[in-house]
Short mmCIF file of C-alpha atoms and ligand atoms in Angstrom, two decimals:
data_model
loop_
_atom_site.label_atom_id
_atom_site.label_comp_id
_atom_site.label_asym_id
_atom_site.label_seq_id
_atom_site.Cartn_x
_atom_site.Cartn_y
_atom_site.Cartn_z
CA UNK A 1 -81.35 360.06 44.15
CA UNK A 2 -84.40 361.88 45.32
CA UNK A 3 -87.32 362.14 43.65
CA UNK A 4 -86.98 365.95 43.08
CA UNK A 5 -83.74 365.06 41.92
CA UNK A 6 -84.95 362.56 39.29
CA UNK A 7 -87.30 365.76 38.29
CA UNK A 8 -84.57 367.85 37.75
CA UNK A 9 -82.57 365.22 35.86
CA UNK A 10 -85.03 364.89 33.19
CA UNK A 11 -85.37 368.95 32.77
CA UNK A 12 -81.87 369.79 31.99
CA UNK A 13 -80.69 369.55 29.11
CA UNK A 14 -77.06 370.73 28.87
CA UNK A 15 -76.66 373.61 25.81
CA UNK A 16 -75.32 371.57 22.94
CA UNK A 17 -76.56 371.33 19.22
CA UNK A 18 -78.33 368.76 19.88
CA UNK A 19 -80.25 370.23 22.77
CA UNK A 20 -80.95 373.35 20.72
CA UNK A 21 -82.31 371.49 18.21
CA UNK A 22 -84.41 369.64 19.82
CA UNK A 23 -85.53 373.06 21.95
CA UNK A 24 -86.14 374.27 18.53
CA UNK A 25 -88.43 371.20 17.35
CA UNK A 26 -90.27 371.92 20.32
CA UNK A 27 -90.74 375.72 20.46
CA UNK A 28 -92.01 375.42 16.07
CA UNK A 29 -94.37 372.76 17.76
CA UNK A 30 -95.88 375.24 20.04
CA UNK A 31 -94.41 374.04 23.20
CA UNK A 32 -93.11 375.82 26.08
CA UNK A 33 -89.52 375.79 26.90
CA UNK A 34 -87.43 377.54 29.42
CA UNK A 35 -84.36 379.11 28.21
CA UNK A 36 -81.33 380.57 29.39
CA UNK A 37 -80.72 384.74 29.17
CA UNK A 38 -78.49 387.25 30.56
CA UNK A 39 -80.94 388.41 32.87
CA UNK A 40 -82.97 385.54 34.15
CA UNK A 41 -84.40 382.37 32.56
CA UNK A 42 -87.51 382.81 30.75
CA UNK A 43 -90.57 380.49 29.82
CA UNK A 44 -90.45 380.91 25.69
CA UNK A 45 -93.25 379.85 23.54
CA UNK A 46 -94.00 380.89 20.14
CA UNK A 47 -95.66 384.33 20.27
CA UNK A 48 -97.88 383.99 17.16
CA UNK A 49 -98.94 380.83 18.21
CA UNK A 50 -102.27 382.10 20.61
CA UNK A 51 -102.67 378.24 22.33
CA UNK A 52 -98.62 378.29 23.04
CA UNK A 53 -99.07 381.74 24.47
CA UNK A 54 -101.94 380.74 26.59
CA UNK A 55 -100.21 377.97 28.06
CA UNK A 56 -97.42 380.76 29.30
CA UNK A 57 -100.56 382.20 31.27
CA UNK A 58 -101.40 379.22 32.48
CA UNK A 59 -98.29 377.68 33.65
CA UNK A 60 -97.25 381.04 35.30
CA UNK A 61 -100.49 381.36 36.80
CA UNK A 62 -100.48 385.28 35.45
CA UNK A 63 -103.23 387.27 35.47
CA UNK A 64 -103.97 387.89 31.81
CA UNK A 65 -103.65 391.72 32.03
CA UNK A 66 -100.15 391.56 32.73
CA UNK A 67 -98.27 391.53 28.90
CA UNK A 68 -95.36 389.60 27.77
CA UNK A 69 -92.07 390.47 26.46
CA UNK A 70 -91.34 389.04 22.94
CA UNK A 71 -87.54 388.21 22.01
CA UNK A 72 -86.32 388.61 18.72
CA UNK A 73 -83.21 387.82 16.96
CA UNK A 74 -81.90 391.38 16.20
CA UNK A 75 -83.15 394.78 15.11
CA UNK A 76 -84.68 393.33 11.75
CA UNK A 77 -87.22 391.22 13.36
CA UNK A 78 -88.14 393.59 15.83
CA UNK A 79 -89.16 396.52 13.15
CA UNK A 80 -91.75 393.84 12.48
CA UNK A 81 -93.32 394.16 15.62
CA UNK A 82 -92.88 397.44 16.47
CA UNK A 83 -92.44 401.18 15.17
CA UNK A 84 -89.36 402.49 15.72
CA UNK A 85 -88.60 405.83 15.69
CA UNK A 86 -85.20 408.19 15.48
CA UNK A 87 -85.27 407.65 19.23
CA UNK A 88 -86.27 403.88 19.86
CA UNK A 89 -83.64 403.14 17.35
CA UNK A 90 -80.99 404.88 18.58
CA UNK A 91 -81.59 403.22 21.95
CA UNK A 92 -82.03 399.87 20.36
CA UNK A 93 -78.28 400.50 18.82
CA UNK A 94 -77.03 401.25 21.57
CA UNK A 95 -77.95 398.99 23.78
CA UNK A 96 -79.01 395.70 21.67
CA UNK A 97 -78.36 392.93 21.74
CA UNK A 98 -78.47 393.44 25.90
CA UNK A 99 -80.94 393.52 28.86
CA UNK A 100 -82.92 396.25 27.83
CA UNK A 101 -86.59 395.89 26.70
CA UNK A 102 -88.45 398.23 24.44
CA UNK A 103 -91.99 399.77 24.83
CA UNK A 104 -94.03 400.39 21.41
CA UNK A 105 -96.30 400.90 19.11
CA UNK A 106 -97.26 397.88 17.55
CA UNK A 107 -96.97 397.52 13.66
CA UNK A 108 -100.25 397.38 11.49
CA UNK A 109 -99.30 394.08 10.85
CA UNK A 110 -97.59 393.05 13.97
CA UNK A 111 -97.70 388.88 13.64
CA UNK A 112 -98.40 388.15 17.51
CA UNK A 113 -101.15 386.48 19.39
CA UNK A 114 -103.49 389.83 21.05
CA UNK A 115 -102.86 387.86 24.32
CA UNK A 116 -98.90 388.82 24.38
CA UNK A 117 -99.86 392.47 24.47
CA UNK A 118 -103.34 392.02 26.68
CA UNK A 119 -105.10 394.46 24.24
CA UNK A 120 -102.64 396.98 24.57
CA UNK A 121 -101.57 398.79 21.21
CA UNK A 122 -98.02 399.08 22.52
CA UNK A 123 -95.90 396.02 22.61
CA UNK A 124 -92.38 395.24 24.17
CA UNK A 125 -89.54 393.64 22.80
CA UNK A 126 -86.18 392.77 23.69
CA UNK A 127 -82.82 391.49 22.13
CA UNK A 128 -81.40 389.46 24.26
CA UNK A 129 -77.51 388.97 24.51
CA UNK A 130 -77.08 385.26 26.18
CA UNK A 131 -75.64 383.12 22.96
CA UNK A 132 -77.85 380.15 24.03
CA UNK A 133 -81.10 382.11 23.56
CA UNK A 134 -79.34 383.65 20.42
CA UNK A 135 -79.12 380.81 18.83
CA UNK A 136 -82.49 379.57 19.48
CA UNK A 137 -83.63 382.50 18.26
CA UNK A 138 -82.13 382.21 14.97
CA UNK A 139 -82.50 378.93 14.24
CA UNK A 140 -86.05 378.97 15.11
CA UNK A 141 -86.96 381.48 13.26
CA UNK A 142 -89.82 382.50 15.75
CA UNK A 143 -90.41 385.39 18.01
CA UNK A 144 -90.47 384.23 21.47
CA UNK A 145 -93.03 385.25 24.40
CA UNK A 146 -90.68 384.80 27.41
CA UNK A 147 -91.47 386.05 30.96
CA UNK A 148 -89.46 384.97 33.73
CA UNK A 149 -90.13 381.38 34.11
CA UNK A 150 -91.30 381.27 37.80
CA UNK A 151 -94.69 381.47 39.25
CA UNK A 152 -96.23 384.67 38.87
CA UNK A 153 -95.14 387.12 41.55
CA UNK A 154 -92.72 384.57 42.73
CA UNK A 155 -88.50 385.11 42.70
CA UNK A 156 -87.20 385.47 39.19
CA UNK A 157 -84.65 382.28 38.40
CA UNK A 158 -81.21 382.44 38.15
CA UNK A 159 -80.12 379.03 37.51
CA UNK A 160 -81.41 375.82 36.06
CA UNK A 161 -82.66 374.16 39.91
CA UNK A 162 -84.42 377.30 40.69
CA UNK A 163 -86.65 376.64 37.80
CA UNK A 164 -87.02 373.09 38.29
CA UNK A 165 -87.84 373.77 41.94
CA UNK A 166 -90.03 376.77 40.95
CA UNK A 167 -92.43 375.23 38.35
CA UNK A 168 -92.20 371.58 39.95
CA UNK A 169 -93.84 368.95 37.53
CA UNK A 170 -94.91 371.60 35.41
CA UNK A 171 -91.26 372.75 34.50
CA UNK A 172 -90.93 372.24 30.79
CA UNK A 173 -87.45 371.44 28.81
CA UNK A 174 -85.15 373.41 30.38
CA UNK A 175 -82.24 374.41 28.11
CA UNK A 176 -79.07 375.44 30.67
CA UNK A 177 -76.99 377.75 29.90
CA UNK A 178 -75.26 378.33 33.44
CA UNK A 179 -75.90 380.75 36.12
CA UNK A 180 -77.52 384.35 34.15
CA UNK A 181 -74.92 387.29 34.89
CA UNK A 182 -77.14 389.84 35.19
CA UNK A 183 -79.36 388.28 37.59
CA UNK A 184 -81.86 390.81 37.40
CA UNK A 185 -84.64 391.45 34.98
CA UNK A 186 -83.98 393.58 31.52
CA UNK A 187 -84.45 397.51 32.39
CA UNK A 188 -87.76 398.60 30.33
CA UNK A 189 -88.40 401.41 28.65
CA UNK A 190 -91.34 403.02 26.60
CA UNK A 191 -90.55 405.09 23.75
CA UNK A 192 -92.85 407.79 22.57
CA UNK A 193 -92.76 410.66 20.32
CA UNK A 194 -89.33 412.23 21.56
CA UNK A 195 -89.11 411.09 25.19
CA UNK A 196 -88.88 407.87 26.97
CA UNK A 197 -89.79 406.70 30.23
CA UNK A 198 -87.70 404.24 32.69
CA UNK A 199 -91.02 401.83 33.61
CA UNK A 200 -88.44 399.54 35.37
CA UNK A 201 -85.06 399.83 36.36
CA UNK A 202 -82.37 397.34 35.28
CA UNK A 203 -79.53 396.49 34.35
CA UNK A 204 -79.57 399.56 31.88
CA UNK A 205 -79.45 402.35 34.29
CA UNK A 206 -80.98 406.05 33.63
CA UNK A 207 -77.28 407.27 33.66
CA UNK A 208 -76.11 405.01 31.02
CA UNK A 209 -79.74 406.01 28.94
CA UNK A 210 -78.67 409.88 29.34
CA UNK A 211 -75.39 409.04 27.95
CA UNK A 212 -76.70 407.80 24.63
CA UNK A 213 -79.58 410.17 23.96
CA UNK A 214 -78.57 412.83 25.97
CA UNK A 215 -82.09 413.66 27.43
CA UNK A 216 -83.32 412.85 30.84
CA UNK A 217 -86.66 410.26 31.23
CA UNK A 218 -89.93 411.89 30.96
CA UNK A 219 -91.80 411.78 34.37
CA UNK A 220 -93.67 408.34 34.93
CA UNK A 221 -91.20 406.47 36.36
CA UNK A 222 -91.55 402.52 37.44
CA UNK A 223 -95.09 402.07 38.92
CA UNK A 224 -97.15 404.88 37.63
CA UNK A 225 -97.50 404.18 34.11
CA UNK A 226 -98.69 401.88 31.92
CA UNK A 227 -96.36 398.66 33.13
CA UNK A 228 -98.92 396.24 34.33
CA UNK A 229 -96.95 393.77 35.68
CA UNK A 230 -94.75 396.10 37.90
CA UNK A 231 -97.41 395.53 41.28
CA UNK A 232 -96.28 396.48 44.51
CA UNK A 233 -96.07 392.64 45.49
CA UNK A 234 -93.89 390.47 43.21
CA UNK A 235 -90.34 388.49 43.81
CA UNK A 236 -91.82 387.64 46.97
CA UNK A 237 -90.13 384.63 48.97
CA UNK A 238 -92.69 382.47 51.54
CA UNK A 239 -91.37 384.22 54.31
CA UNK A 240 -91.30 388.23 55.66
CA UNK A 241 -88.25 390.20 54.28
CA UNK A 242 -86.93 393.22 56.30
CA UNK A 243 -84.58 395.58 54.33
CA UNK A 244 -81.82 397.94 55.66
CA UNK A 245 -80.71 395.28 58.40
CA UNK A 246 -77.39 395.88 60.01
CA UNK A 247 -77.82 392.33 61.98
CA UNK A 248 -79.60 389.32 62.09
CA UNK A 249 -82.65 389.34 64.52
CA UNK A 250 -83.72 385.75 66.05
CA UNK A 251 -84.71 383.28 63.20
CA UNK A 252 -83.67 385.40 60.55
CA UNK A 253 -81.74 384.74 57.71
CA UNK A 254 -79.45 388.03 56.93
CA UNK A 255 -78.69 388.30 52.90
CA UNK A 256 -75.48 390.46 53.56
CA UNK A 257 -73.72 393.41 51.31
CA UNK A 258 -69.78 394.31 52.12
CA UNK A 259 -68.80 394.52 55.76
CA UNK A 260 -72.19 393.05 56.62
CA UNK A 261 -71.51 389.19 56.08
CA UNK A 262 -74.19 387.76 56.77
CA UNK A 263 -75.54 384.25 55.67
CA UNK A 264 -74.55 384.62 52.19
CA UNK A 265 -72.98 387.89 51.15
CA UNK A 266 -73.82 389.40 47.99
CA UNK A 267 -70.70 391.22 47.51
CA UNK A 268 -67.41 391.11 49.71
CA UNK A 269 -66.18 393.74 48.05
CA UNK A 270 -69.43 395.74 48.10
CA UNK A 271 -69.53 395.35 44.03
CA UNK A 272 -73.15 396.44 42.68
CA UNK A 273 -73.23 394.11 39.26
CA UNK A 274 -72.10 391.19 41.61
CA UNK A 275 -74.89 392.13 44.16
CA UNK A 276 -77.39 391.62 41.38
CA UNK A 277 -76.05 388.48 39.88
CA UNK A 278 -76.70 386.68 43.07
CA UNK A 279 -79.49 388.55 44.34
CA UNK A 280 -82.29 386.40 43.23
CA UNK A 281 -80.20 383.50 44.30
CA UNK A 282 -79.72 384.69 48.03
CA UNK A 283 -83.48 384.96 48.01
CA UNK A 284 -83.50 381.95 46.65
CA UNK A 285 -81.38 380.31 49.49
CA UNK A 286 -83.05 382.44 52.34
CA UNK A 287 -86.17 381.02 51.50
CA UNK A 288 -85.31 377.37 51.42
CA UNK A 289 -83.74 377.77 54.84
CA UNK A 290 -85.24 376.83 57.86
CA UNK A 291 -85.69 380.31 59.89
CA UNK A 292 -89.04 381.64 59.81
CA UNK A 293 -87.71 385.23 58.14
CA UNK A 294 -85.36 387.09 55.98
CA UNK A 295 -83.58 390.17 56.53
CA UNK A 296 -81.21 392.26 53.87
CA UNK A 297 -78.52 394.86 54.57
CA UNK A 298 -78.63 397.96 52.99
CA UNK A 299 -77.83 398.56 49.59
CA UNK A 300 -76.22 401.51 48.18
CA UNK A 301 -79.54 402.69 45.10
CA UNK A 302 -76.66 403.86 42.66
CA UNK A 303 -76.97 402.71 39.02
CA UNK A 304 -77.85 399.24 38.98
CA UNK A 305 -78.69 399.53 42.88
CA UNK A 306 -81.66 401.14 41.41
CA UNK A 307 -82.75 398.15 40.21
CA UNK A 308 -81.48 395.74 43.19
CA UNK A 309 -83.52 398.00 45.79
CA UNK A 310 -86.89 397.76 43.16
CA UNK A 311 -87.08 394.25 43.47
CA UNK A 312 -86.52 394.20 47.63
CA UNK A 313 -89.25 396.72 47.91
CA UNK A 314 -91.37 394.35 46.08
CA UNK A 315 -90.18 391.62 47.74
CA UNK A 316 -90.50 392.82 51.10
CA UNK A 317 -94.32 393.95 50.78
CA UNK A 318 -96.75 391.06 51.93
CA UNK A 319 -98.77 390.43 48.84
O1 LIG B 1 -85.11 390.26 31.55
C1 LIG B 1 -86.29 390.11 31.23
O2 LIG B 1 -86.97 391.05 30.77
C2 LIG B 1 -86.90 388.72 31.39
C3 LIG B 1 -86.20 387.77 30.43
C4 LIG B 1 -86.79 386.38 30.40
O3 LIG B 1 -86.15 388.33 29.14
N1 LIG B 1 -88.32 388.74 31.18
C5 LIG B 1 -89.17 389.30 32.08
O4 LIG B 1 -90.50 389.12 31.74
O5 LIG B 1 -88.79 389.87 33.06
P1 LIG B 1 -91.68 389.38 32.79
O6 LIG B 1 -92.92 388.89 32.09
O7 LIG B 1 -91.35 388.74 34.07
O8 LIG B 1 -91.77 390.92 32.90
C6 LIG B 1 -92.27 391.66 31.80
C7 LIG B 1 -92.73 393.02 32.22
C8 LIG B 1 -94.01 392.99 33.00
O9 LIG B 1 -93.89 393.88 34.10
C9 LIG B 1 -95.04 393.53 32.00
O10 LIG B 1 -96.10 394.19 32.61
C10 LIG B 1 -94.19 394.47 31.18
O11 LIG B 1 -92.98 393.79 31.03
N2 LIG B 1 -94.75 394.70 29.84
C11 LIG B 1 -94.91 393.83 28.83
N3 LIG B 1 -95.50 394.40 27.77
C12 LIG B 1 -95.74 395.69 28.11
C13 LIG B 1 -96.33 396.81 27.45
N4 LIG B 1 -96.81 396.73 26.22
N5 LIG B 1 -96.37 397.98 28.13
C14 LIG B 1 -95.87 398.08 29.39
N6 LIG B 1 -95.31 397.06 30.07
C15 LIG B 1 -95.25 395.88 29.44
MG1 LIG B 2 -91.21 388.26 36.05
#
């Protein structure tokens, strides 16, 4: 065995009661601890307690203007955090427990650490779906800070080994809960009097928002307002990334879509949701491979392409 597989070894914990316990034990103790979710995995700490929180930062390296997303249990728990109003909760019905994340007001007496929100008076909060981090949830008790648990601006994990390889020693308990079906990060969107705003796309996609509350987003959009963390750089792999490639130039590793094969095809049949599950994965495997650069076919930006051609973007500018 090598000695990054030894490292590995000791990080995963398969998900059974035992493991959740002791995840549990851990999280009440203030650890960190990187659980499983639909989206991505995520690098949970208590988010009341303000030394668990700061270890997020610091593990992440984040810059400390860039907010977390706290997970809760269900709607109950999050109408402690945050005001919700006729709109917020029909979105939260809708779409909870699933990868969407919520933008608002804090409560008077919202419970978390001011470093979760980085002085903002708005706070987000998400219910995730994966019955791993469900569980933890409820039998913790807590309300968990969780951004993805990779290196800040870094590609978003997929799978156990990505995080192991991503955080290196500094990888805490990892709880696994298989490969994350989504595979990209929770749509997010702030709430406000009687519109809402798309500040990044997901897995929830605008038309599947218009459906429920039958209004259109209120201009913003991802990047202009008030989501700190969405910078022009981020998911970035080692290597340059060149988007809309119909073939592979010299040294390049081609992510392919459909008809375009390439290394490691992200759909055969040109499916969207299966694009995004392994997206983070092919970037994953293009930059561990030896050739000096990465190229990606096109892909279609229909509902959750939306969110697949976000994160290339980012992915593809140097940061
Ligand atoms: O799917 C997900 O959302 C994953 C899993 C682990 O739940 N989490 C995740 O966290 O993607 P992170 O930290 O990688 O991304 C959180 C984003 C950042 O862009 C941050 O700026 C934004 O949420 N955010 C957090 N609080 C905010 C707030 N009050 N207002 C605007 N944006 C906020
Ligand atoms: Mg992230």
């Amino acid at each position: 065995m090598t000695g990054s597989n030894e490292q590995m070894g000791k990080a995963e914990k398969a998900s059974d009661p035992a493991a959740i316990a002791e995840a549990t034990r851990r999280l009440q103790a203030g650890e960190l601890v990187v659980v499983p979710t639909e989206t991505v995995y995520g690098l949970a700490a208590d988010a009341t307690n303000a030394d668990a929180v700061a270890s997020i930062y610091r593990t992440k390296g984040r810059p400390d203007f860039n907010p977390l997303i706290v997970h809760v249990a269900g709607l109950e728990q999050a109408r402690r955090l945050a005001d919700f109003n006729p709109l917020a909760l029909e979105i939260a019905k809708a779409f909870w427990p699933g990868p969407l994340t919520l933008v608002l007001l804090k409560t008077a007496d919202c419970p978390v650490a001011p470093a979760v929100t980085a002085g903002l008076e708005t706070i987000a909060v998400r219910c995730p779906s994966h019955h791993v981090m469900q569980h933890v949830l409820r039998e913790s008790g807590l309300f968990l800070a969780a951004p993805s648990a990779n290196r800040s601006g870094r590609i978003s994990p997929t799978r156990p080994a990505h995080v192991a390889t991503g955080l290196g020693p500094d990888a805490p308990m990892i709880l696994d809960g298989g490969p994350c079906q989504q595979g990209v990060e929770s749509t997010i969107v702030a709430v406000r009097d009687d519109g809402y705003a798309i500040l990044r796309f997901g897995p929830v996609t605008e038309q599947d928002l218009v459906a429920v509350t039958a209004k259109a987003p209120i201009a913003g959009g991802p990047g202009k307002i008030e989501a700190p963390g969405q910078l022009a750089s981020h998911y970035a792999p080692s290597k340059p990334l060149r988007l809309d490639a119909e073939v592979a130039g010299p040294d390049e590793y081609l992510i392919g879509f459909g008809e375009c094969a390439g290394d490691f095809n992200l759909s055969e049949t040109a499916d969207l949701a299966e694009a995004a599950a392994h997206l983070f994965e092919a970037l994953h495997l293009a930059d561990a491979d030896q050739r000096s650069s990465i190229a990606v076919a096109r892909i279609p930006a229909t509902g959750i392409g939306a969110a697949i051609n976000d994160r290339l973007r980012r992915a593809a500018t140097p940061g």
